Tab-separated table of N, CA and C in Angstrom:
chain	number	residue	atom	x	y	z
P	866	UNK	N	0.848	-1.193	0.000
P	866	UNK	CA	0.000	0.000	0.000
P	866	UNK	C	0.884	1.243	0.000
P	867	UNK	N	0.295	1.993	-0.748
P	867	UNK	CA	1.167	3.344	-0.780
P	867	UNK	C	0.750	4.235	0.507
P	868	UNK	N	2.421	4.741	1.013
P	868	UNK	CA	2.196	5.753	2.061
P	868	UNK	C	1.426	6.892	1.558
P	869	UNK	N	0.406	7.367	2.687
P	869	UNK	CA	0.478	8.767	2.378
P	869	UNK	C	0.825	9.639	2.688
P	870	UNK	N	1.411	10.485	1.190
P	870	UNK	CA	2.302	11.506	1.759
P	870	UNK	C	2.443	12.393	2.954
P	871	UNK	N	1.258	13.085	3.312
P	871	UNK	CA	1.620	14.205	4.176
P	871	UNK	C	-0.312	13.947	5.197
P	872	UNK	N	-0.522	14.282	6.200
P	872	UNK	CA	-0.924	14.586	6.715
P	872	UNK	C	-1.490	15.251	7.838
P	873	UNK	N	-2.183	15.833	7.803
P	873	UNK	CA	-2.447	17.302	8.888
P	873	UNK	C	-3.914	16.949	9.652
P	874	UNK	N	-3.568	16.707	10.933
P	874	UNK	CA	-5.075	16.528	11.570
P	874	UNK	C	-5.175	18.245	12.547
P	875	UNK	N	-6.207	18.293	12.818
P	875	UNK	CA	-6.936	19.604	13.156
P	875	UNK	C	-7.615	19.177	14.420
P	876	UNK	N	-7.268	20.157	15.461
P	876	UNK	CA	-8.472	19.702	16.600
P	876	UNK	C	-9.401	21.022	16.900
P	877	UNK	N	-10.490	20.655	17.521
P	877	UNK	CA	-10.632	22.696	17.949
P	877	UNK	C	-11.443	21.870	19.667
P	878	UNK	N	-10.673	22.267	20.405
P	878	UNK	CA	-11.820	22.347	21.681
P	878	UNK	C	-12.001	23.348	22.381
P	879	UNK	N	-13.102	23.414	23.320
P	879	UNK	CA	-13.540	24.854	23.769
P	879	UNK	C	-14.870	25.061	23.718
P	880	UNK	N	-14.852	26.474	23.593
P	880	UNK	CA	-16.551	27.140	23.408
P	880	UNK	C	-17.562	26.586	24.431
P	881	UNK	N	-18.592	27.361	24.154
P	881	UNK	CA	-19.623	27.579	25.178
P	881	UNK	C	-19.931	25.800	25.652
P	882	UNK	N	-19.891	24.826	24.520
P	882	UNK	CA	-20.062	23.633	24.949
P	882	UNK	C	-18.742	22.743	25.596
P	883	UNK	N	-17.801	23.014	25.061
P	883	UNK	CA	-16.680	22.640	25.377
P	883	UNK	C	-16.804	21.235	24.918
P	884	UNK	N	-16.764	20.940	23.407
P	884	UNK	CA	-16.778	19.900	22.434
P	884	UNK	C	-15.989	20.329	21.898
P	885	UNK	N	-15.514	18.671	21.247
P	885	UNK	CA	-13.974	19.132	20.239
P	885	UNK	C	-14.497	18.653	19.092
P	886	UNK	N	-14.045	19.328	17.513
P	886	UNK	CA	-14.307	19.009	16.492
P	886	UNK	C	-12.716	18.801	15.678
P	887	UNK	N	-13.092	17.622	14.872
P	887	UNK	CA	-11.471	17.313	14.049
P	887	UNK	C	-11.791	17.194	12.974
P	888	UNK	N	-10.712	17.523	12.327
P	888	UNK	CA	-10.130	17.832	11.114
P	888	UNK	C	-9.100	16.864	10.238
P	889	UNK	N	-9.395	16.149	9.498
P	889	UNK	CA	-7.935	15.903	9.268
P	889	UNK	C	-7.705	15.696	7.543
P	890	UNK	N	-6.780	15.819	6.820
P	890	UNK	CA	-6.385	15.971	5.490
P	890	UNK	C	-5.677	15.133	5.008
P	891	UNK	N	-5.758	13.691	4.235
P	891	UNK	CA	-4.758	13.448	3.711
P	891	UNK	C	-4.263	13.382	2.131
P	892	UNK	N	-3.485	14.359	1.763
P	892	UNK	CA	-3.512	14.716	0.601
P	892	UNK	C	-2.821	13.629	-0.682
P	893	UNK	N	-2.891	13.310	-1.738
P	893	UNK	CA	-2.097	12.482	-2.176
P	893	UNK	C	-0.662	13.103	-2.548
P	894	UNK	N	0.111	12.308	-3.514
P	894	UNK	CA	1.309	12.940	-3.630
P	894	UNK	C	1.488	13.896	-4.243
P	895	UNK	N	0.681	13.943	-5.367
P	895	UNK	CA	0.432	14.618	-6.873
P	895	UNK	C	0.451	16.171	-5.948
P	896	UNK	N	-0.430	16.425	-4.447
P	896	UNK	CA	-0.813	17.341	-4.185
P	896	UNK	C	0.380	17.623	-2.927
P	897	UNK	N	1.006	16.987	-2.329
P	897	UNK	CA	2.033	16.935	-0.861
P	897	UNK	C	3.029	18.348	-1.545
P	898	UNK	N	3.791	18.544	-2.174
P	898	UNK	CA	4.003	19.891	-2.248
P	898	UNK	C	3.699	20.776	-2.102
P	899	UNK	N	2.574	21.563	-2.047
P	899	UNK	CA	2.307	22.219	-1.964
P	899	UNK	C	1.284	22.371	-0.364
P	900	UNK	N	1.151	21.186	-0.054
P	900	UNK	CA	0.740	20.752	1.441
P	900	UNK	C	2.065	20.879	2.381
P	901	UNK	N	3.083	20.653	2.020
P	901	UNK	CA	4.375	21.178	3.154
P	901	UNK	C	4.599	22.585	2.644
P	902	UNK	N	4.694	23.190	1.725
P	902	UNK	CA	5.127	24.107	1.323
P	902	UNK	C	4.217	25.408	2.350
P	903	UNK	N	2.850	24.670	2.614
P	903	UNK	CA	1.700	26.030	3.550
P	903	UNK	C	2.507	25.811	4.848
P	904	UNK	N	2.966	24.104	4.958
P	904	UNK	CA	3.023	23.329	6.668
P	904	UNK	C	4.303	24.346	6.860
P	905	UNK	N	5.279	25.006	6.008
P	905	UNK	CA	6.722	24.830	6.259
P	905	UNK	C	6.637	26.273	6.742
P	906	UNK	N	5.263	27.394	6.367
P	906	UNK	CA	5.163	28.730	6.396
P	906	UNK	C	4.784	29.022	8.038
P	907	UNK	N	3.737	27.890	8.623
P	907	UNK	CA	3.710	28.175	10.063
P	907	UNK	C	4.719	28.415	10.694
P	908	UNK	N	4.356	28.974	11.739
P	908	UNK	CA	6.119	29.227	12.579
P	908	UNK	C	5.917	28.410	13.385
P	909	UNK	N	6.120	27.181	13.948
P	909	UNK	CA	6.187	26.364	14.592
P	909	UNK	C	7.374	26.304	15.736
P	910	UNK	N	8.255	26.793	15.655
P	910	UNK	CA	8.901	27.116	16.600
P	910	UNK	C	8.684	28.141	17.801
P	911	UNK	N	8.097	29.351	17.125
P	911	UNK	CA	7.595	30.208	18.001
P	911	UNK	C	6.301	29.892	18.604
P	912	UNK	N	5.594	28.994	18.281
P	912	UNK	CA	3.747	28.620	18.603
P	912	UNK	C	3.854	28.165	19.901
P	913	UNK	N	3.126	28.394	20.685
P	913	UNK	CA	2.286	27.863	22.010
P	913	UNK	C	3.858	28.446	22.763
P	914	UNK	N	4.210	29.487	23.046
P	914	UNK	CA	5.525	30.343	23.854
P	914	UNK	C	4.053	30.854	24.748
P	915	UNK	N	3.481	31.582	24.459
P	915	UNK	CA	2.634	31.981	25.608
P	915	UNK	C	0.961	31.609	25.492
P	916	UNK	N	1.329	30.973	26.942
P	916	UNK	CA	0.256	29.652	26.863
P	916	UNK	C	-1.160	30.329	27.394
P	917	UNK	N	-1.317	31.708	27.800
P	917	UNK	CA	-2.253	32.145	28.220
P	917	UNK	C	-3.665	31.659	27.435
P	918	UNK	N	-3.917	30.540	27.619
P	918	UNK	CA	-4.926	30.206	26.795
P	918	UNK	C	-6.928	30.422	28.146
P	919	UNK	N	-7.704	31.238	27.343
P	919	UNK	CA	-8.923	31.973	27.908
P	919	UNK	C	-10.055	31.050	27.744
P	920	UNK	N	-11.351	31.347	27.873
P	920	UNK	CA	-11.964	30.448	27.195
P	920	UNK	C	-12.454	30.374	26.091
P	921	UNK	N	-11.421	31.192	25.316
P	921	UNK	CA	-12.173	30.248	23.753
P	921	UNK	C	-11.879	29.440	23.394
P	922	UNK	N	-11.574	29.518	22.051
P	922	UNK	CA	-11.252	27.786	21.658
P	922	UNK	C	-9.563	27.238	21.682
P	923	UNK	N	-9.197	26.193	21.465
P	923	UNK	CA	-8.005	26.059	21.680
P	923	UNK	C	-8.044	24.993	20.383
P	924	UNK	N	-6.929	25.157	19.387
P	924	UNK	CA	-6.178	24.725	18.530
P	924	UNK	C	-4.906	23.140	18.685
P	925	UNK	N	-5.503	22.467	18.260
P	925	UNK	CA	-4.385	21.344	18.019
P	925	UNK	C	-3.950	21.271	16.833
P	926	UNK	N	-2.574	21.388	16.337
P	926	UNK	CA	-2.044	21.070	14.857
P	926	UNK	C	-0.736	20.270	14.804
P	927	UNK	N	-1.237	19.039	14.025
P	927	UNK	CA	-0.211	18.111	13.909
P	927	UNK	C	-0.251	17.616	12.731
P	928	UNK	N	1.119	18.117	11.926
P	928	UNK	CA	1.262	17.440	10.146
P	928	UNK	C	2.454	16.840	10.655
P	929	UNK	N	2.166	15.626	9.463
P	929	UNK	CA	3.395	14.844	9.341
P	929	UNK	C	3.514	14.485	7.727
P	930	UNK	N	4.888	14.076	7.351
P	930	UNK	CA	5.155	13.416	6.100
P	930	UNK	C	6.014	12.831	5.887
P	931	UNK	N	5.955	12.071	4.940
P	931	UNK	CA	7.267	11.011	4.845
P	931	UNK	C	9.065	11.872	5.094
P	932	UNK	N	9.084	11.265	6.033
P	932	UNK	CA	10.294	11.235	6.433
P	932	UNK	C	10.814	12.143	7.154
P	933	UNK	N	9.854	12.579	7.740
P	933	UNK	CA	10.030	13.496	9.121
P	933	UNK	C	9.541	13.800	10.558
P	934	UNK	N	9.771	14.011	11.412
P	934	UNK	CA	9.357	13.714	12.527
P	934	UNK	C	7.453	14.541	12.686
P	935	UNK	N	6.985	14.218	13.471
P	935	UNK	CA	5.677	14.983	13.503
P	935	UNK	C	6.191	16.134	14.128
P	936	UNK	N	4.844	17.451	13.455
P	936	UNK	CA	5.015	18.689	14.081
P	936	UNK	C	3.883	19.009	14.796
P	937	UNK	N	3.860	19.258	16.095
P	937	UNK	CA	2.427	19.706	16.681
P	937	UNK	C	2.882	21.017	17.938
P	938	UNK	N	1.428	21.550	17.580
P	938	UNK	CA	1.466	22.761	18.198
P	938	UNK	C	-0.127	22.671	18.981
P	939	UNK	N	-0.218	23.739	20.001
P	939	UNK	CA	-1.636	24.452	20.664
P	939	UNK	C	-1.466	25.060	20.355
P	940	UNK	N	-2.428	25.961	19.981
P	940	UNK	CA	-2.352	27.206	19.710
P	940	UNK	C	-3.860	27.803	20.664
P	941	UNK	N	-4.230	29.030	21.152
P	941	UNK	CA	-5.515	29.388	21.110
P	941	UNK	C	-5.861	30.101	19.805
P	942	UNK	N	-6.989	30.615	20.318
P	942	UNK	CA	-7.844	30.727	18.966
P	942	UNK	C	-7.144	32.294	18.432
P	943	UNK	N	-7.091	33.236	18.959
P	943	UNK	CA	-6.395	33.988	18.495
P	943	UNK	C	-5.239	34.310	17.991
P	944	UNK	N	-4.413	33.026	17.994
P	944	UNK	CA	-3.191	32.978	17.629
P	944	UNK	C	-3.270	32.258	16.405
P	945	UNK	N	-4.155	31.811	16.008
P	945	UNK	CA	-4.523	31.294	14.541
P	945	UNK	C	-4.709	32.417	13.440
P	946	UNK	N	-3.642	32.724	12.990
P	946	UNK	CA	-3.607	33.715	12.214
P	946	UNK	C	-2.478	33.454	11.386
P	947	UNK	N	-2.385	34.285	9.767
P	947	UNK	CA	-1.441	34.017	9.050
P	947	UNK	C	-1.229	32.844	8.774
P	948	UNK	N	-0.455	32.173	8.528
P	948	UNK	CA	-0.042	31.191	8.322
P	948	UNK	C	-0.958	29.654	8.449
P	949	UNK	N	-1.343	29.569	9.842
P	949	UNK	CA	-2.003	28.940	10.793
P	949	UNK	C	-3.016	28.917	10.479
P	950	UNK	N	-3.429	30.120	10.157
P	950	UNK	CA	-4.982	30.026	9.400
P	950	UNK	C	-5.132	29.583	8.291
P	951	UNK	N	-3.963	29.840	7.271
P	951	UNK	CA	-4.559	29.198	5.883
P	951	UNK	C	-4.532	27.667	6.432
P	952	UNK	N	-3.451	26.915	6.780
P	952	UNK	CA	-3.153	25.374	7.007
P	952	UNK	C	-4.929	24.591	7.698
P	953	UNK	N	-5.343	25.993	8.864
P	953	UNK	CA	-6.316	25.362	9.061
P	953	UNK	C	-7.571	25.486	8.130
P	954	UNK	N	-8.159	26.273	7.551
P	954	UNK	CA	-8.931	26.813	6.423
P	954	UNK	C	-8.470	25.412	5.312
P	955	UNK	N	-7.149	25.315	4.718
P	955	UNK	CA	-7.183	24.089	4.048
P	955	UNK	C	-7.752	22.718	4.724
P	956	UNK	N	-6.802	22.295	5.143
P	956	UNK	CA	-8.039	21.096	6.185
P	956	UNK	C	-9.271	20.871	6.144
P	957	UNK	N	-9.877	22.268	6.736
P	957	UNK	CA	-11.344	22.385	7.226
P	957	UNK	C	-11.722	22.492	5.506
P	958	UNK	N	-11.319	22.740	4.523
P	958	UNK	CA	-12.056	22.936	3.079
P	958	UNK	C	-11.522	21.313	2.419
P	959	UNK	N	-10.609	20.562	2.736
P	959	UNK	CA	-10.504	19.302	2.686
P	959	UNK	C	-11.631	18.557	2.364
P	960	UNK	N	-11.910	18.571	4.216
P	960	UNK	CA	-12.933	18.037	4.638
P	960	UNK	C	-14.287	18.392	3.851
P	961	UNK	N	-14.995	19.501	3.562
P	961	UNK	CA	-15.817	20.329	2.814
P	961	UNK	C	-16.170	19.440	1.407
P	962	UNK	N	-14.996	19.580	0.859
P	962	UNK	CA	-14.738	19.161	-0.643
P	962	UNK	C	-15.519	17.699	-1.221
P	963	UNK	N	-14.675	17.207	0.161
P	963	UNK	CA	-15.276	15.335	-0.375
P	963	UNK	C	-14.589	14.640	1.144
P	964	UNK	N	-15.773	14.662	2.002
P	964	UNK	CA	-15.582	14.176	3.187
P	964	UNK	C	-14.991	12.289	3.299
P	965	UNK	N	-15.166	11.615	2.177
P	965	UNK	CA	-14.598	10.599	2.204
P	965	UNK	C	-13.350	10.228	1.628
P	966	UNK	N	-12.937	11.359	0.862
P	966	UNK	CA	-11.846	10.981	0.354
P	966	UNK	C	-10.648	10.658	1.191
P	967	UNK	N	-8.985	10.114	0.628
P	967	UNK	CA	-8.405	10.022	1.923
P	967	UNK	C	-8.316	9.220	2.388
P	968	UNK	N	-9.457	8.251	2.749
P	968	UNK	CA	-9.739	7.549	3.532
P	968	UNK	C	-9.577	6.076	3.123
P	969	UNK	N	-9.092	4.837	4.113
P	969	UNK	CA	-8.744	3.739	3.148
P	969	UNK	C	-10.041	2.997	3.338
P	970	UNK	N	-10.245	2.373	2.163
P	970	UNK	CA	-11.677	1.673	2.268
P	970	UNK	C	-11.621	0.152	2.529
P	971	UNK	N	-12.481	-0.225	3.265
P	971	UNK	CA	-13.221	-0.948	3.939
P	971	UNK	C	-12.353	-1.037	5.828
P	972	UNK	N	-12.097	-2.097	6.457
P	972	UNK	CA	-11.924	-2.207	7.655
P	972	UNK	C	-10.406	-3.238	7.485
């Protein structure tokens, strides 16, 4: 079976209910360029430095791809910006597009 290339799961928990909703993307290869190329723009080094997280929502982001270690961050919700936002906006329009794709079929 072929690996897949790159993938990015999405968490969001929080809000008035304090339910988590996920996200996750797995793109094929044809498309993984340009899927690290958004992953490589987050600043991931600087993310979750100040943890003052309130009650809104709170951010989980974790991509991985062949041949590199996983990257994950918290973020809160206001710190989802730039960068962070497109990666999550892709995902979440992933999902949108064709909710089964991605996915390996049967059990």
């Amino acid at each position: 079976a072929a690996q897949t290339a790159v993938e990015v799961d999405v968490a969001r928990t929080g809000g008035v209910a304090g339910m988590t909703r996920r996200w996750s993307a797995q793109p094929p290869e044809a498309e993984a360029s340009e899927w690290i190329s958004l992953i490589d723009r987050c600043p991931w080094d600087d993310a979750g430095r100040d943890d003052a997280v309130t009650d809104g929502f709170v951010w989980f982001i974790r991509a991985t791809w062949s041949g590199t270690d996983a990257r994950e961050v918290e973020l809160p919700d206001g710190a989802v910006v730039g960068a962070w936002r497109e990666l999550v906006e892709a995902v979440r329009e992933w999902n949108r597009v064709d909710p089964g794709r991605g996915r390996p079929v049967g059990r």
